[in-house]
Coordinates of C-alpha atoms in Angstrom, one line a residue:
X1 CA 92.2 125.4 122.3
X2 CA 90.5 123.3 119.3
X3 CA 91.3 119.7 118.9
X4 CA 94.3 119.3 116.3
X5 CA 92.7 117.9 113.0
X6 CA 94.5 114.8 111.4
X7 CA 93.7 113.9 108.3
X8 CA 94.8 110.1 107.4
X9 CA 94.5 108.6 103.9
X10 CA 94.6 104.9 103.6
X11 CA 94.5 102.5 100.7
X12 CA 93.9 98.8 101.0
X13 CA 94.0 96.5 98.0
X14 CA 93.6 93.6 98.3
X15 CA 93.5 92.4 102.3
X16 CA 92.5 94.5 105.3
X17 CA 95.5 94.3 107.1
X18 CA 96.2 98.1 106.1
X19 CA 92.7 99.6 107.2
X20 CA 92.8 97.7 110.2
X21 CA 96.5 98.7 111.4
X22 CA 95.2 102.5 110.1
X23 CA 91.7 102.4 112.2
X24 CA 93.5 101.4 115.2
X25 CA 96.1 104.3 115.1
X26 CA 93.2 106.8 114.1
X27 CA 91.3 105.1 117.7
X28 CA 94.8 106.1 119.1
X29 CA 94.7 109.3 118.3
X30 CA 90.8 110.3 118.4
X31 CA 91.5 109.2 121.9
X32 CA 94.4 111.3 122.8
X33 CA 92.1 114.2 122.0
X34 CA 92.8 114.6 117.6
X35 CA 89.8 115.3 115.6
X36 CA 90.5 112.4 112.7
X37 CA 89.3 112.2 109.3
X38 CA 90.2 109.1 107.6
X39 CA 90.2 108.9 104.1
X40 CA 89.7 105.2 103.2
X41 CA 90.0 104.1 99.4
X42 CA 89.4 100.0 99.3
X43 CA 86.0 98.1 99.4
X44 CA 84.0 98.5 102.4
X45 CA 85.5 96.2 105.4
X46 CA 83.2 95.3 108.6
X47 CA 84.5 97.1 111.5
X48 CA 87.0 99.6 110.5
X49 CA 87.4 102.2 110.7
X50 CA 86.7 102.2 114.5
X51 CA 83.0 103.7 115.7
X52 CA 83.2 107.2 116.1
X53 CA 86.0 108.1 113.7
X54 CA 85.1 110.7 111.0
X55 CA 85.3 108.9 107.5
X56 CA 85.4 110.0 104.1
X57 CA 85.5 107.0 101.5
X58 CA 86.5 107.5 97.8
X59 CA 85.4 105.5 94.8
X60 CA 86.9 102.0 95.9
X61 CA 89.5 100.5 93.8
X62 CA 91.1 97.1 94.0
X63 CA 94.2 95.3 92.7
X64 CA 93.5 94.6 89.0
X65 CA 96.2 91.5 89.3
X66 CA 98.5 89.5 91.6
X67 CA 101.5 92.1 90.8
X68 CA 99.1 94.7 92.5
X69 CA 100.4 96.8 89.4
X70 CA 96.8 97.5 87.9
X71 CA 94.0 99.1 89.5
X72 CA 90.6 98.3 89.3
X73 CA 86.8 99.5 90.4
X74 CA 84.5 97.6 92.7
X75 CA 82.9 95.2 89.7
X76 CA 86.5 94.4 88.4
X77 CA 86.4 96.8 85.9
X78 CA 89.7 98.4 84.9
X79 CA 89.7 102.1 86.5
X80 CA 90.1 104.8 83.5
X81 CA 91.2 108.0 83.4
X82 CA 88.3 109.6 83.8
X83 CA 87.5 107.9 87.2
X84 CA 91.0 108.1 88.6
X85 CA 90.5 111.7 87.8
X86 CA 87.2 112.0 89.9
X87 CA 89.1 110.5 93.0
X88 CA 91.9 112.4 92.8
X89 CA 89.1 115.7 92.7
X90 CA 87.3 113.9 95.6
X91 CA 90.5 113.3 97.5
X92 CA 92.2 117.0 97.3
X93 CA 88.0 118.5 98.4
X94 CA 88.3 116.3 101.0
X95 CA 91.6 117.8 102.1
X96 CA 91.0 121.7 101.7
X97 CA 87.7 120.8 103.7
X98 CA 89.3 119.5 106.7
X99 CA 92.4 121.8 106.6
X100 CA 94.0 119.5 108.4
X101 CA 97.1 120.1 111.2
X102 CA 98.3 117.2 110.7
X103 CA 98.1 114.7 107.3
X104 CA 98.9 111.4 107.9
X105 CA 99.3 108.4 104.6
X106 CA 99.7 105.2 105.2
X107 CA 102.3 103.2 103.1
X108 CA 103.6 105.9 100.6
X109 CA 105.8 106.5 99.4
X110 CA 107.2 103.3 100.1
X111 CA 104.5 101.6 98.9
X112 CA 101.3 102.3 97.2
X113 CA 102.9 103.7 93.8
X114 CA 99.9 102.7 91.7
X115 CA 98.3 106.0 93.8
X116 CA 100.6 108.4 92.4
X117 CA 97.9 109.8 90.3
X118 CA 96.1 111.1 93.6
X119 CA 99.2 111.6 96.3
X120 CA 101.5 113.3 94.3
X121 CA 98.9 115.8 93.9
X122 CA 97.9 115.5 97.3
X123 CA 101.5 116.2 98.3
X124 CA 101.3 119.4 96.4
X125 CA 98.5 121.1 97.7
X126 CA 100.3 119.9 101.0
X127 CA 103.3 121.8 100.3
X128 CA 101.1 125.0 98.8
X129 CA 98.6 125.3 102.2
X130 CA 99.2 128.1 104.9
X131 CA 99.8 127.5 107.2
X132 CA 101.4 124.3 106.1
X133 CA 100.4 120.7 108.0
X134 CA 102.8 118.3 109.0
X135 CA 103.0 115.4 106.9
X136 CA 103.6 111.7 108.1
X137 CA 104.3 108.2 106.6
X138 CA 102.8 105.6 108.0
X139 CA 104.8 102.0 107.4
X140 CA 104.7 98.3 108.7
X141 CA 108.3 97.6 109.7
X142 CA 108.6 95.1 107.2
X143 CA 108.4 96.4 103.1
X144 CA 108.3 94.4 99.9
X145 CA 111.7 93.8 98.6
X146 CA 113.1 93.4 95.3
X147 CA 111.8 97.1 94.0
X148 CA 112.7 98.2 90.5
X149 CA 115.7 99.9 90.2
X150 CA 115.3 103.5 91.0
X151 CA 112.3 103.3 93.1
X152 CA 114.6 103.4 96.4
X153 CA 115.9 106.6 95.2
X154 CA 112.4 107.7 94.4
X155 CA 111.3 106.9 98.0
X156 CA 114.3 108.9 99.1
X157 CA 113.7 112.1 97.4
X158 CA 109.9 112.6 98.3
X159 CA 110.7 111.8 101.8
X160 CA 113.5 114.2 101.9
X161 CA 111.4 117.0 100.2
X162 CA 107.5 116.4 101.7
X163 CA 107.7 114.3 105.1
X164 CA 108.4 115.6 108.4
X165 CA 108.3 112.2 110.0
X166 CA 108.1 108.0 109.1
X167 CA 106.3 106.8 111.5
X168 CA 107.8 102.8 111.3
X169 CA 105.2 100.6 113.6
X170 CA 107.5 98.3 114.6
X171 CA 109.5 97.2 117.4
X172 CA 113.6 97.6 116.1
X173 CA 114.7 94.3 118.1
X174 CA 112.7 92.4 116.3
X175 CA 113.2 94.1 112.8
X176 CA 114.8 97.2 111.7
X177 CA 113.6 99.2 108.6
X178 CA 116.8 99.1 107.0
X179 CA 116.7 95.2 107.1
X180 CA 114.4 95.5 103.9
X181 CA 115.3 99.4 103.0
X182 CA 118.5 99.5 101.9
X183 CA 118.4 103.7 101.8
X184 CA 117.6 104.0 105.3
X185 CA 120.5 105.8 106.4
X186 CA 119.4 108.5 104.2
X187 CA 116.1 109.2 105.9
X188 CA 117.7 108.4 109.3
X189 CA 116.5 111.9 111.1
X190 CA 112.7 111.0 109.5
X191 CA 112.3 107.6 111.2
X192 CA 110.5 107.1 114.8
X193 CA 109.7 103.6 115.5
X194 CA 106.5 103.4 117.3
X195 CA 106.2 99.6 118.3
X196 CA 103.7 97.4 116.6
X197 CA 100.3 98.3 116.3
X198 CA 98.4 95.8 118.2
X199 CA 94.8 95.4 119.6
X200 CA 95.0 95.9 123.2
X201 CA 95.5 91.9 125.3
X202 CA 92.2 90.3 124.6
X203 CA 90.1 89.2 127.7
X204 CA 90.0 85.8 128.5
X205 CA 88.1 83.7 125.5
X206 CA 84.7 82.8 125.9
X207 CA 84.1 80.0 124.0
X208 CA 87.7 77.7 123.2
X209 CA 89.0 75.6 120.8
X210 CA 92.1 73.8 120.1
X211 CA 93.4 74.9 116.1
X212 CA 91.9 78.4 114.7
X213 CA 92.9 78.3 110.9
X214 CA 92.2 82.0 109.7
X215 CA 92.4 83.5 106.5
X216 CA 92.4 87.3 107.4
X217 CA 90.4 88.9 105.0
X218 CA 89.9 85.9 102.6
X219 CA 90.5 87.1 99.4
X220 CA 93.9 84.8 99.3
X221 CA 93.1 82.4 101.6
X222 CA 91.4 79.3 100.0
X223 CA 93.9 76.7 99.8
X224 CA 94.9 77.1 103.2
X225 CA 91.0 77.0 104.4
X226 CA 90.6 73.7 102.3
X227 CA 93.9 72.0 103.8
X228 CA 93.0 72.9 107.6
X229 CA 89.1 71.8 106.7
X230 CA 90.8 68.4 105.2
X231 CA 93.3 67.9 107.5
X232 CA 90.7 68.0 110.7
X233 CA 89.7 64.8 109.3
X234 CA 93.3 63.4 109.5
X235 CA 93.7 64.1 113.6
X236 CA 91.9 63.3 116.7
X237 CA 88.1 64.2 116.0
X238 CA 88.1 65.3 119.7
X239 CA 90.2 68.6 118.3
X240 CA 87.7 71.5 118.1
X241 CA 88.8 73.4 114.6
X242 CA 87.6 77.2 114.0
X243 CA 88.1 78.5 110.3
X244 CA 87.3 82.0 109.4
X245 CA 87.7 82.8 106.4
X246 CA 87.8 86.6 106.2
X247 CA 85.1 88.7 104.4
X248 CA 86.3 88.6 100.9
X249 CA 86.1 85.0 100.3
X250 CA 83.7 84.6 97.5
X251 CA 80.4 83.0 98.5
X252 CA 80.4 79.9 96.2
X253 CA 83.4 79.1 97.7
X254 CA 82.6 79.4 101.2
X255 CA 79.7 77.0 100.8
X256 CA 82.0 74.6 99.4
X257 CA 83.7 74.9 102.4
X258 CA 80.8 74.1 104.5
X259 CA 79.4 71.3 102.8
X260 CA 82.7 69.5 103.0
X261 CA 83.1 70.8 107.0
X262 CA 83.6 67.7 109.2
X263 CA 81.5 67.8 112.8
X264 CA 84.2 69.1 114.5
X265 CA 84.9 71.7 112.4
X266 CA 83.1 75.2 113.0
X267 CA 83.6 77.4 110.0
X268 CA 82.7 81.1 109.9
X269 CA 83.0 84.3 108.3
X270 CA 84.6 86.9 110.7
X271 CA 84.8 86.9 114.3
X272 CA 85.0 90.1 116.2
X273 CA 86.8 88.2 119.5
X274 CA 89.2 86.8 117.2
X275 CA 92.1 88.0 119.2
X276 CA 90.8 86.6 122.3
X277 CA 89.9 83.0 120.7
X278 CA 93.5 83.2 119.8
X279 CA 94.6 83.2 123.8
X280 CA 92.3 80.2 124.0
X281 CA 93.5 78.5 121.1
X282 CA 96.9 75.7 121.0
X283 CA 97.6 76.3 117.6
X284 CA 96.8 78.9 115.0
X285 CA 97.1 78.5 111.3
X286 CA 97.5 81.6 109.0
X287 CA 99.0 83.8 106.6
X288 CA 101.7 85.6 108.4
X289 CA 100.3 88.9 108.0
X290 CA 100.9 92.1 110.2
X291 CA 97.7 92.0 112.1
X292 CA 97.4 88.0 112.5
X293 CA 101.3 88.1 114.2
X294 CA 100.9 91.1 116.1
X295 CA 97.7 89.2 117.9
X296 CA 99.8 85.9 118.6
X297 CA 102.3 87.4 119.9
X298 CA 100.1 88.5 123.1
X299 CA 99.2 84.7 123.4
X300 CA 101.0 81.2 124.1
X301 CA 99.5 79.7 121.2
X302 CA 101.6 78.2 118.9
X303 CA 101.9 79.1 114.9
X304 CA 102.2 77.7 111.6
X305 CA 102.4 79.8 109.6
X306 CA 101.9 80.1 105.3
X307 CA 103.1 83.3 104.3
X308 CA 101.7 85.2 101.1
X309 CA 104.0 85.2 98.4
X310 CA 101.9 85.8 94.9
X311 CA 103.1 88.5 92.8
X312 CA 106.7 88.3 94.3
X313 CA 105.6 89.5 97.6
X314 CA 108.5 89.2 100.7
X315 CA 107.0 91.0 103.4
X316 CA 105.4 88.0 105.3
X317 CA 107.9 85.3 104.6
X318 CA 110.8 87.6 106.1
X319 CA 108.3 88.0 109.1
X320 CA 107.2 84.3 109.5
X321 CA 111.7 83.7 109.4
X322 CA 112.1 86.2 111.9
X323 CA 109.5 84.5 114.5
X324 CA 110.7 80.9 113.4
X325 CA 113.9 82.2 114.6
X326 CA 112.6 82.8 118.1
X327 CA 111.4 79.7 118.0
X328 CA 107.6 81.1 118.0
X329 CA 106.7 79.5 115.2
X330 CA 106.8 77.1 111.6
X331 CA 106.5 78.1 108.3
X332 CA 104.6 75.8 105.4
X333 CA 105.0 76.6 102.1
X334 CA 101.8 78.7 100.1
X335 CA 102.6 76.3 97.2
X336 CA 102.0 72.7 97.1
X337 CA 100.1 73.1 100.7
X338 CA 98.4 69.5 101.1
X339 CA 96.1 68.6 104.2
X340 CA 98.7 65.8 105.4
X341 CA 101.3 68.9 105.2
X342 CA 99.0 70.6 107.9
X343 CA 98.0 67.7 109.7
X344 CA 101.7 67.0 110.7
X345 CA 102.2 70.4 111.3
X346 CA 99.2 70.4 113.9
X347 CA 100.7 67.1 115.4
X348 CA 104.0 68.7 116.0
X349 CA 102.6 71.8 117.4
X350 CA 100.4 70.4 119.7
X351 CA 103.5 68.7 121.0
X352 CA 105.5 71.6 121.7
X353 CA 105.2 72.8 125.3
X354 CA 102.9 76.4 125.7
X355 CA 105.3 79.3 126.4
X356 CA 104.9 82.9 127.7
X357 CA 104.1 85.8 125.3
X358 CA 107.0 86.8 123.5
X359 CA 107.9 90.6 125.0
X360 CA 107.9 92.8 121.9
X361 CA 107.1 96.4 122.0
X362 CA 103.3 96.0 120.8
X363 CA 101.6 99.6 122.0
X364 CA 102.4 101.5 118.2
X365 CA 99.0 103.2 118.3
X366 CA 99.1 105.1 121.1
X367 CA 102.7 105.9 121.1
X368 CA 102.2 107.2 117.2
X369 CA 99.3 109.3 118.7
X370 CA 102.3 110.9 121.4
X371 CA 105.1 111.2 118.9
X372 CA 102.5 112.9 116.4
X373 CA 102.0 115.0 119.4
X374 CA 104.8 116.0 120.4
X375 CA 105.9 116.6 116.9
X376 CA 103.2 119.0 116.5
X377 CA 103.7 120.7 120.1

């Protein structure tokens, strides 16, 4: 019997906190014995998708502004008709080649609506192909709030009509999709929560230090980089700081950075063992992003956390509340952030005794790989 073929589409914009939750369910599932095409339509990001998986990358487009409304090409230019047109061509070729068993997209249509232009389409020759494939939504457990009237509805109705499954990768005691879906209950029979999508426990750390300040995949991230960078200089200079600043930070301004980096103060771009420095680490500073959380919570290090909240965006302050409400973290604010704002923050940290892991379902990628599975049986 052949492997079944999956064929996954995911979109990042403007972090990489999509493809890297999307490259570690497609490692799931190439494990579990799928044959995975992913589909990957964002710039280019170190390390995902995983070695070994089958990838097909369309033209990349960004987020032309901070409402994520606008799209735009790789040199910032907006993205016409004409090459939204091409992608869309590239994007249903892709598809009749791998006449796929399974189709998999990652955020729609809760998310993602600037991609209408390719997905609806996409849906279409979806709903045409014999024999038919099932088709999945893939979702974080928390989504954006405060949608334009109308665009619950919306949601409803193509679920109702194309999906056979949302896959929701989270765990429902620690937040439940209706918390920021209000229509849940009419998709009800669609949902299967998978647990968060986590990296595996990292070994033990090899090299240590006390405060890691990350800025997952920098594009955001400055202010809080500069405040840690400043605030080193405010605390004991036996502290050993980490900064990584993600990928996307722009090059002027990581040599900023570095020239103004005091000596105990190691500043870098990526770190592959960034999970396991975490286990190492007694306090982590970062946006309260999917990825970021789902790694800390397999540690004992404390976090303060700065959630992302340009353009309107919820999703990571109702996370950073929920885990302030287990009393696994602090929040800071994204606006005003000042270095003696973090400095405190370190200081009260580092006073807070060390506790054990929080016990949250965190094994979403392989158990998305068995409920595809069995779905499919």
């Amino acid at each position: 019997m052949s492997m079944p073929r999956v064929f996954f589409y995911v979109q990042h914009l403007l972090g990489i906190g999509h493809i890297a939750r999307a490259s570690r369910v497609a490692g799931a599932l190439v494990r579990d014995g799928f044959d995975v095409t992913v589909v990957t339509g964002g710039l280019p990001v170190l390390g995902f998708p995983e070695e070994g998986i089958q990838t097909v990358a369309l033209p990349p487009v960004v987020a032309s502004n901070k409402g994520f409304s606008g799209l735009a090409d790789q040199n910032g230019i907006a993205a016409d008709e004409a090459f939204l047109s091409r992608r869309r061509d590239l994007l249903l070729s892709a598809f009749f080649n791998c006449a796929p068993d399974v189709v998999i997209i990652e955020a729609f249509p809760f998310g993602r609506r600037q991609m209408r232009f390719e997905l609806l389409p996409l849906l279409d020759a979806i709903k045409k192909a014999h024999p038919r494939p099932k088709l999945f939504s893939s979702v974080r457990d928390i989504l954006q709030q405060n949608r334009k009237p109308g665009r619950d509805e919306e949601t409803v109705a193509l679920v109702r009509e194309h999906f056979d499954g949302v896959l929701v990768h989270g765990d429902p005691n620690f937040v439940r999709l209706e918390d920021t879906f209000p229509l849940t209950s009419d998709i009800a029979s669609k949902i299967r929560y998978t647990g968060m999508v986590a990296t595996r426990r990292a070994a033990e750390p090899e090299e240590t230090f006390d405060i890691i300040a990350s800025a997952g995949g920098g594009a955001v991230g400055l202010d809080l980089l500069r405040a840690a960078n400043a605030a080193a200089t405010m605390l004991p200079a036996k502290l050993r700081w980490l900064l990584i600043s993600g990928p996307n930070l722009p090059e002027g301004d990581f040599a900023s950075l570095a020239n103004e980096r005091p000596s105990n103060v190691t500043l870098v771009r990526f770190r592959k063992d960034f999970p396991s420095l975490l286990r190492g680490a007694r306090v982590s500073i970062s946006q309260a992003g999917y990825n970021t959380v789902g790694d800390l919570l397999q540690t004992d290090c404390r976090a303060i956390l700065i959630p992302f909240v340009a353009g309107g965006e919820t999703e990571q302050t109702v996370r950073a509340e929920r885990l302030k409400a287990l009393g696994l973290a602090d929040i800071l604010p994204e606006a005003d952030l000042t270095p003696t704002l973090v400095a405190d923050a370190v200081r009260a940290a580092l006073s807070v005794p060390q506790t054990a892991p929080v016990l949250l379902d965190l094994g979403g990628a392989e158990k998305t790989a068995a409920i595809i599975r069995s779905m499919i049986a």
